[in-house]
Amino acid sequence: MGNNCCHPDRCEQDVNSQYLTKSTLEPSTPLSEAVLKNNSTWIQLAGHSGNFAPAGPKTVWKRQPKDNRGEGQCLYELRHDAVRDVVPKFYREVEYDNTVYLEMEDLLKHFRDPNVMDVKMGTRTFLESEVRNPELRHDLYEKMIQIDPFEPTEDERKQAAITKLRYMQFRERGSSSASLGFRIEAIRRTGEPSNTDFKKVHTRNEVSSTIQHFVRAQPSVCKQFHRRLQEIRKKFEASEYFRHHEIVGSSLLFIYDSDRHANIWMIDFAKTTHVPDKKITHHSPWVPGGHEDGYLVGLDGLIEIMKELSSPPKRSPNGRAVKAES
């Protein structure tokens, strides 16, 4: 199999033969009214709106872009990798109504009334191929000054244009991606609408406070998250696949419910790219052509923050413990 996506027919045939013949797998009923009605709790967060649909009692379909079907290849290869237990189970690639979908495990089915947080990982969130063009662009300059009119250098002001690389690095510095190796993309707490307005959350204290709000100040939830992050770190280090792949635009999906059951999965591998003849540390600083992504910088930072939040609640001046949110 190649390093892009497997051939659709072969991928579907291979995965079906290994997974879909198992009696434990419920038959899919893609997009039927009955399934949609029974999946009223389905949640879609930042970057995923309109890309997911319930497929069966325990699976979902994820729409694939026409110009990039690499995520199916990635999930296919990860089925036998060290990280296979921390990514969604992948069943098959299917075509429906002239659109390609990946059928995978519905992670929300493990929870009741789930709370969900999407955290984008890495110090670099753009592919090297996206910023190789040295063309100076006026549109990106205009976007930059709309965000921060004092950011352009004197030369950039004279040209009224910047490269895409300059713009992307500027945007990353405005979030916690460049400094912490991750950024919060979206949060949806039970009974509340999804929140994607985290552009101003970029310091460590701001990130920690946001996570504390997400978990409703429950140390027991944070302890489960901390253990799972350590497990992901261990499996990531043992992964043969990730030694030779850069991981760009991938997320960690944090989920917990009213029973205080919590878990995390690695998701979103559309921009995961094979790098031949090079070992990626996922920790070293990025230089053009180096393919480092800083994934472990963010993972280590999250482990530390979650460890701190796992401590017992602080006590008020009168000696009483501060209660967690209900």
CSV table of C-alpha atoms in Angstrom, one decimal:
chain,number,residue,atom,x,y,z
A,1,MET,CA,0.0,0.0,0.0
A,2,GLY,CA,1.2,3.5,-0.8
A,3,ASN,CA,1.7,6.4,1.5
A,4,ASN,CA,-1.3,8.3,0.3
A,5,CYS,CA,-4.7,6.6,0.6
A,6,CYS,CA,-5.2,2.9,-0.2
A,7,HIS,CA,-7.0,2.2,-3.4
A,8,PRO,CA,-10.8,2.5,-2.5
A,9,ASP,CA,-11.7,-1.0,-3.6
A,10,ARG,CA,-8.8,-2.7,-1.9
A,11,CYS,CA,-9.1,-0.7,1.3
A,12,GLU,CA,-12.8,-1.5,1.6
A,13,GLN,CA,-12.2,-5.1,0.8
A,14,ASP,CA,-9.3,-5.6,3.2
A,15,VAL,CA,-10.9,-3.8,6.1
A,16,ASN,CA,-14.3,-5.5,5.5
A,17,SER,CA,-12.7,-8.9,5.5
A,18,GLN,CA,-11.1,-8.3,8.9
A,19,TYR,CA,-13.7,-6.3,10.7
A,20,LEU,CA,-17.1,-6.2,9.1
A,21,THR,CA,-17.6,-10.0,9.2
A,22,LYS,CA,-17.4,-10.0,13.0
A,23,SER,CA,-20.7,-10.7,14.6
A,24,THR,CA,-20.1,-8.0,17.2
A,25,LEU,CA,-20.3,-5.2,14.6
A,26,GLU,CA,-23.7,-3.8,14.1
A,27,PRO,CA,-24.8,-3.4,10.4
A,28,SER,CA,-24.6,0.1,9.1
A,29,THR,CA,-27.7,2.1,8.1
A,30,PRO,CA,-26.1,5.2,6.7
A,31,LEU,CA,-28.0,8.4,7.0
A,32,SER,CA,-31.4,6.7,7.6
A,33,GLU,CA,-34.1,8.8,9.4
A,34,ALA,CA,-34.2,6.2,12.2
A,35,VAL,CA,-30.5,6.4,12.9
A,36,LEU,CA,-30.5,10.2,12.8
A,37,LYS,CA,-33.4,10.3,15.2
A,38,ASN,CA,-31.7,8.0,17.6
A,39,ASN,CA,-28.5,10.0,17.5
A,40,SER,CA,-30.0,13.3,18.8
A,41,THR,CA,-27.0,13.7,21.2
A,42,TRP,CA,-24.5,13.8,18.3
A,43,ILE,CA,-22.0,16.7,18.7
A,44,GLN,CA,-19.9,18.4,16.0
A,45,LEU,CA,-17.2,20.8,17.0
A,46,ALA,CA,-14.8,23.2,15.3
A,47,GLY,CA,-13.7,22.3,11.9
A,48,HIS,CA,-16.1,19.3,11.7
A,49,SER,CA,-19.5,21.0,11.1
A,50,GLY,CA,-21.2,19.1,8.3
A,51,ASN,CA,-18.4,16.5,8.0
A,52,PHE,CA,-19.9,13.8,10.2
A,53,ALA,CA,-23.1,11.8,10.1
A,54,PRO,CA,-24.4,8.8,12.2
A,55,ALA,CA,-23.9,5.6,10.2
A,56,GLY,CA,-25.0,2.9,12.6
A,57,PRO,CA,-25.6,2.2,16.3
A,58,LYS,CA,-21.9,2.3,17.0
A,59,THR,CA,-20.3,4.0,14.0
A,60,VAL,CA,-20.2,7.3,12.2
A,61,TRP,CA,-19.3,8.4,8.7
A,62,LYS,CA,-16.6,11.1,8.2
A,63,ARG,CA,-16.7,13.0,4.9
A,64,GLN,CA,-13.4,13.0,3.0
A,65,PRO,CA,-12.2,15.9,0.8
A,66,LYS,CA,-12.0,15.1,-2.9
A,67,ASP,CA,-8.3,16.2,-3.0
A,68,ASN,CA,-7.1,14.4,0.1
A,69,ARG,CA,-7.9,10.9,1.1
A,70,GLY,CA,-4.9,10.3,3.2
A,71,GLU,CA,-6.7,9.9,6.5
A,72,GLY,CA,-8.2,6.6,5.5
A,73,GLN,CA,-4.7,5.3,4.7
A,74,CYS,CA,-3.4,6.6,8.1
A,75,LEU,CA,-6.2,4.9,10.1
A,76,TYR,CA,-5.8,1.7,8.1
A,77,GLU,CA,-2.0,1.5,8.9
A,78,LEU,CA,-2.6,2.4,12.6
A,79,ARG,CA,-4.7,-0.7,13.1
A,80,HIS,CA,-1.6,-2.6,13.9
A,81,ASP,CA,0.5,0.1,15.4
A,82,ALA,CA,1.3,0.8,19.1
A,83,VAL,CA,-1.3,3.6,19.1
A,84,ARG,CA,-4.2,1.5,17.9
A,85,ASP,CA,-6.0,1.7,21.2
A,86,VAL,CA,-5.9,5.5,21.4
A,87,VAL,CA,-7.3,6.2,17.9
A,88,PRO,CA,-10.9,5.6,16.7
A,89,LYS,CA,-11.5,2.1,15.3
A,90,PHE,CA,-11.5,2.2,11.5
A,91,TYR,CA,-13.8,-0.1,9.6
A,92,ARG,CA,-14.0,0.9,6.0
A,93,GLU,CA,-13.9,3.5,3.3
A,94,VAL,CA,-17.2,3.8,1.4
A,95,GLU,CA,-18.7,5.9,-1.4
A,96,TYR,CA,-22.2,7.2,-1.0
A,97,ASP,CA,-23.9,9.7,-3.3
A,98,ASN,CA,-20.6,10.5,-5.1
A,99,THR,CA,-18.9,11.3,-1.8
A,100,VAL,CA,-16.2,9.3,0.0
A,101,TYR,CA,-16.6,8.6,3.7
A,102,LEU,CA,-14.6,6.8,6.4
A,103,GLU,CA,-16.7,4.6,8.6
A,104,MET,CA,-15.2,4.6,12.1
A,105,GLU,CA,-16.0,4.2,15.8
A,106,ASP,CA,-18.5,6.6,17.3
A,107,LEU,CA,-16.5,7.7,20.3
A,108,LEU,CA,-19.5,9.4,21.9
A,109,LYS,CA,-21.2,6.1,22.3
A,110,HIS,CA,-19.0,5.3,25.3
A,111,PHE,CA,-20.6,8.2,27.3
A,112,ARG,CA,-23.9,9.5,28.6
A,113,ASP,CA,-24.5,13.2,28.1
A,114,PRO,CA,-20.9,13.8,27.0
A,115,ASN,CA,-18.8,17.0,27.5
A,116,VAL,CA,-16.3,17.4,24.7
A,117,MET,CA,-13.1,19.4,24.1
A,118,ASP,CA,-11.1,19.5,20.9
A,119,VAL,CA,-7.4,20.4,21.4
A,120,LYS,CA,-5.3,21.0,18.3
A,121,MET,CA,-1.8,19.6,18.7
A,122,GLY,CA,1.6,20.7,17.6
A,123,THR,CA,3.7,23.9,17.4
A,124,ARG,CA,3.2,23.9,13.6
A,125,THR,CA,-0.3,23.6,12.2
A,126,PHE,CA,0.5,23.9,8.5
A,127,LEU,CA,2.1,21.6,6.0
A,128,GLU,CA,5.5,22.6,4.6
A,129,SER,CA,4.0,22.2,1.1
A,130,GLU,CA,1.5,24.9,2.0
A,131,VAL,CA,4.2,27.6,2.7
A,132,ARG,CA,6.9,26.8,0.1
A,133,ASN,CA,5.6,29.5,-2.3
A,134,PRO,CA,7.7,32.7,-1.7
A,135,GLU,CA,5.0,34.9,-3.4
A,136,LEU,CA,4.2,38.1,-1.5
A,137,ARG,CA,0.5,38.3,-1.0
A,138,HIS,CA,-1.5,41.5,-0.4
A,139,ASP,CA,-4.5,39.6,1.0
A,140,LEU,CA,-2.5,38.0,3.8
A,141,TYR,CA,-1.0,41.4,4.7
A,142,GLU,CA,-4.5,42.9,5.0
A,143,LYS,CA,-5.6,40.0,7.2
A,144,MET,CA,-2.5,40.5,9.4
A,145,ILE,CA,-3.1,44.2,10.0
A,146,GLN,CA,-6.8,43.5,10.7
A,147,ILE,CA,-5.7,41.3,13.6
A,148,ASP,CA,-2.7,43.4,14.7
A,149,PRO,CA,-1.9,46.7,12.9
A,150,PHE,CA,1.5,46.9,14.6
A,151,GLU,CA,2.8,43.5,13.5
A,152,PRO,CA,4.2,44.2,10.0
A,153,THR,CA,7.9,45.2,9.7
A,154,GLU,CA,9.0,48.4,7.9
A,155,ASP,CA,9.7,46.4,4.7
A,156,GLU,CA,6.4,44.6,4.9
A,157,ARG,CA,4.6,47.9,5.2
A,158,LYS,CA,6.4,49.3,2.1
A,159,GLN,CA,5.4,46.2,0.1
A,160,ALA,CA,2.0,45.9,1.8
A,161,ALA,CA,2.4,42.1,1.3
A,162,ILE,CA,3.7,39.1,3.1
A,163,THR,CA,4.4,35.4,2.4
A,164,LYS,CA,2.0,32.7,3.5
A,165,LEU,CA,4.7,31.3,5.8
A,166,ARG,CA,5.0,34.7,7.5
A,167,TYR,CA,1.2,34.9,8.0
A,168,MET,CA,0.9,31.3,9.3
A,169,GLN,CA,3.6,31.8,11.9
A,170,PHE,CA,2.1,35.1,12.9
A,171,ARG,CA,-1.2,33.4,13.5
A,172,GLU,CA,0.3,30.6,15.5
A,173,ARG,CA,2.1,33.1,17.8
A,174,GLY,CA,-1.3,34.6,18.5
A,175,SER,CA,-2.6,31.3,20.0
A,176,SER,CA,-0.9,28.9,22.4
A,177,SER,CA,0.3,26.7,19.5
A,178,ALA,CA,3.7,28.3,19.2
A,179,SER,CA,4.4,28.7,22.9
A,180,LEU,CA,2.7,25.6,24.4
A,181,GLY,CA,2.5,23.2,21.5
A,182,PHE,CA,-1.3,23.0,21.5
A,183,ARG,CA,-4.4,25.2,21.4
A,184,ILE,CA,-8.0,24.7,22.5
A,185,GLU,CA,-10.2,24.7,19.4
A,186,ALA,CA,-13.6,24.0,20.8
A,187,ILE,CA,-15.6,23.0,23.9
A,188,ARG,CA,-19.1,21.8,24.3
A,189,ARG,CA,-20.4,21.2,27.8
A,190,THR,CA,-23.6,19.3,28.4
A,191,GLY,CA,-26.6,21.6,28.2
A,192,GLU,CA,-24.6,24.4,26.6
A,193,PRO,CA,-23.9,25.4,23.0
A,194,SER,CA,-20.5,24.7,21.4
A,195,ASN,CA,-17.9,27.4,22.1
A,196,THR,CA,-15.1,28.0,19.5
A,197,ASP,CA,-14.1,31.5,20.7
A,198,PHE,CA,-10.7,30.7,22.2
A,199,LYS,CA,-8.5,33.1,20.1
A,200,LYS,CA,-7.5,35.0,23.2
A,201,VAL,CA,-6.6,32.0,25.2
A,202,HIS,CA,-2.9,31.7,24.7
A,203,THR,CA,-1.0,31.9,28.1
A,204,ARG,CA,-0.5,28.8,30.2
A,205,ASN,CA,-2.7,30.2,33.0
A,206,GLU,CA,-5.5,31.1,30.6
A,207,VAL,CA,-5.4,27.6,29.1
A,208,SER,CA,-5.4,26.0,32.6
A,209,SER,CA,-8.4,28.0,33.6
A,210,THR,CA,-10.3,27.1,30.5
A,211,ILE,CA,-9.6,23.4,31.0
A,212,GLN,CA,-10.7,23.8,34.7
A,213,HIS,CA,-14.0,25.3,33.5
A,214,PHE,CA,-14.4,22.5,31.0
A,215,VAL,CA,-14.1,19.8,33.6
A,216,ARG,CA,-16.2,21.7,36.1
A,217,ALA,CA,-13.3,21.7,38.6
A,218,GLN,CA,-13.5,17.9,39.1
A,219,PRO,CA,-10.1,16.5,40.1
A,220,SER,CA,-11.4,12.9,39.5
A,221,VAL,CA,-12.0,13.7,35.8
A,222,CYS,CA,-8.5,15.4,35.5
A,223,LYS,CA,-6.9,12.3,37.1
A,224,GLN,CA,-8.4,10.1,34.4
A,225,PHE,CA,-7.3,12.5,31.7
A,226,HIS,CA,-3.8,12.6,33.2
A,227,ARG,CA,-3.5,8.8,33.2
A,228,ARG,CA,-4.8,8.6,29.6
A,229,LEU,CA,-2.4,11.3,28.4
A,230,GLN,CA,0.5,9.4,30.0
A,231,GLU,CA,-0.7,6.3,28.2
A,232,ILE,CA,-0.9,8.1,24.9
A,233,ARG,CA,2.6,9.5,25.4
A,234,LYS,CA,4.0,5.9,26.1
A,235,LYS,CA,2.2,4.5,23.0
A,236,PHE,CA,3.3,7.4,20.9
A,237,GLU,CA,6.9,6.8,21.8
A,238,ALA,CA,6.6,3.2,20.8
A,239,SER,CA,4.9,3.9,17.5
A,240,GLU,CA,6.8,2.9,14.5
A,241,TYR,CA,4.4,4.8,12.3
A,242,PHE,CA,4.9,8.2,13.9
A,243,ARG,CA,8.7,7.9,13.7
A,244,HIS,CA,8.4,8.6,10.0
A,245,HIS,CA,5.3,10.7,9.7
A,246,GLU,CA,4.7,14.4,10.5
A,247,ILE,CA,1.5,15.1,12.3
A,248,VAL,CA,-0.1,18.4,11.3
A,249,GLY,CA,-3.6,19.5,12.2
A,250,SER,CA,-4.3,16.5,14.4
A,251,SER,CA,-6.3,16.9,17.6
A,252,LEU,CA,-6.8,15.2,21.0
A,253,LEU,CA,-10.5,14.7,21.7
A,254,PHE,CA,-11.3,14.9,25.5
A,255,ILE,CA,-14.6,13.5,26.6
A,256,TYR,CA,-16.2,12.9,30.0
A,257,ASP,CA,-19.8,12.5,31.2
A,258,SER,CA,-22.2,12.9,34.1
A,259,ASP,CA,-20.9,9.7,35.6
A,260,ARG,CA,-17.4,11.2,35.6
A,261,HIS,CA,-16.2,8.6,33.1
A,262,ALA,CA,-13.4,10.2,31.1
A,263,ASN,CA,-11.2,9.3,28.1
A,264,ILE,CA,-9.1,10.8,25.3
A,265,TRP,CA,-8.5,9.8,21.7
A,266,MET,CA,-6.1,11.0,18.9
A,267,ILE,CA,-8.2,12.2,15.9
A,268,ASP,CA,-7.9,14.0,12.6
A,269,PHE,CA,-5.1,12.6,10.5
A,270,ALA,CA,-5.8,14.2,7.1
A,271,LYS,CA,-2.5,16.1,7.1
A,272,THR,CA,-0.4,13.3,8.5
A,273,THR,CA,2.4,12.8,6.0
A,274,HIS,CA,5.0,10.2,5.4
A,275,VAL,CA,8.6,11.5,5.5
A,276,PRO,CA,11.0,9.0,3.9
A,277,ASP,CA,14.5,8.6,5.2
A,278,LYS,CA,14.0,10.8,8.2
A,279,LYS,CA,13.2,10.2,11.8
A,280,ILE,CA,10.8,12.7,13.3
A,281,THR,CA,11.4,13.5,17.0
A,282,HIS,CA,8.1,15.5,17.3
A,283,HIS,CA,9.9,17.6,19.9
A,284,SER,CA,12.7,19.5,18.1
A,285,PRO,CA,12.2,23.1,16.8
A,286,TRP,CA,10.9,23.3,13.2
A,287,VAL,CA,13.1,24.5,10.4
A,288,PRO,CA,12.0,24.4,6.7
A,289,GLY,CA,12.6,20.9,5.4
A,290,GLY,CA,12.9,19.4,8.8
A,291,HIS,CA,9.3,18.2,9.1
A,292,GLU,CA,9.2,18.6,12.9
A,293,ASP,CA,5.7,19.3,14.2
A,294,GLY,CA,6.1,19.8,18.0
A,295,TYR,CA,3.4,17.2,18.8
A,296,LEU,CA,5.2,16.0,21.9
A,297,VAL,CA,5.8,19.5,23.1
A,298,GLY,CA,2.1,20.0,23.4
A,299,LEU,CA,1.5,16.5,24.8
A,300,ASP,CA,4.0,17.0,27.5
A,301,GLY,CA,2.5,20.4,28.4
A,302,LEU,CA,-1.0,18.9,28.6
A,303,ILE,CA,0.3,16.2,30.9
A,304,GLU,CA,1.8,18.8,33.3
A,305,ILE,CA,-1.4,20.9,33.3
A,306,MET,CA,-3.7,18.0,33.9
A,307,LYS,CA,-1.4,16.7,36.7
A,308,GLU,CA,-1.8,20.1,38.4
A,309,LEU,CA,-5.6,20.1,38.0
A,310,SER,CA,-5.7,16.6,39.4
A,311,SER,CA,-4.8,17.9,42.9
A,312,PRO,CA,-7.4,18.2,45.6
A,313,PRO,CA,-9.5,21.4,45.5
A,314,LYS,CA,-8.2,24.5,47.1
A,315,ARG,CA,-9.7,25.5,50.4
A,316,SER,CA,-11.3,28.8,51.2
A,317,PRO,CA,-10.1,31.1,54.0
A,318,ASN,CA,-12.6,29.5,56.4
A,319,GLY,CA,-11.0,26.1,55.8
A,320,ARG,CA,-13.9,24.7,53.7
A,321,ALA,CA,-13.1,22.9,50.4
A,322,VAL,CA,-14.2,24.8,47.3
A,323,LYS,CA,-17.0,22.7,45.7
A,324,ALA,CA,-16.8,21.5,42.1
A,325,GLU,CA,-19.4,22.9,39.7
A,326,SER,CA,-22.6,20.9,39.5
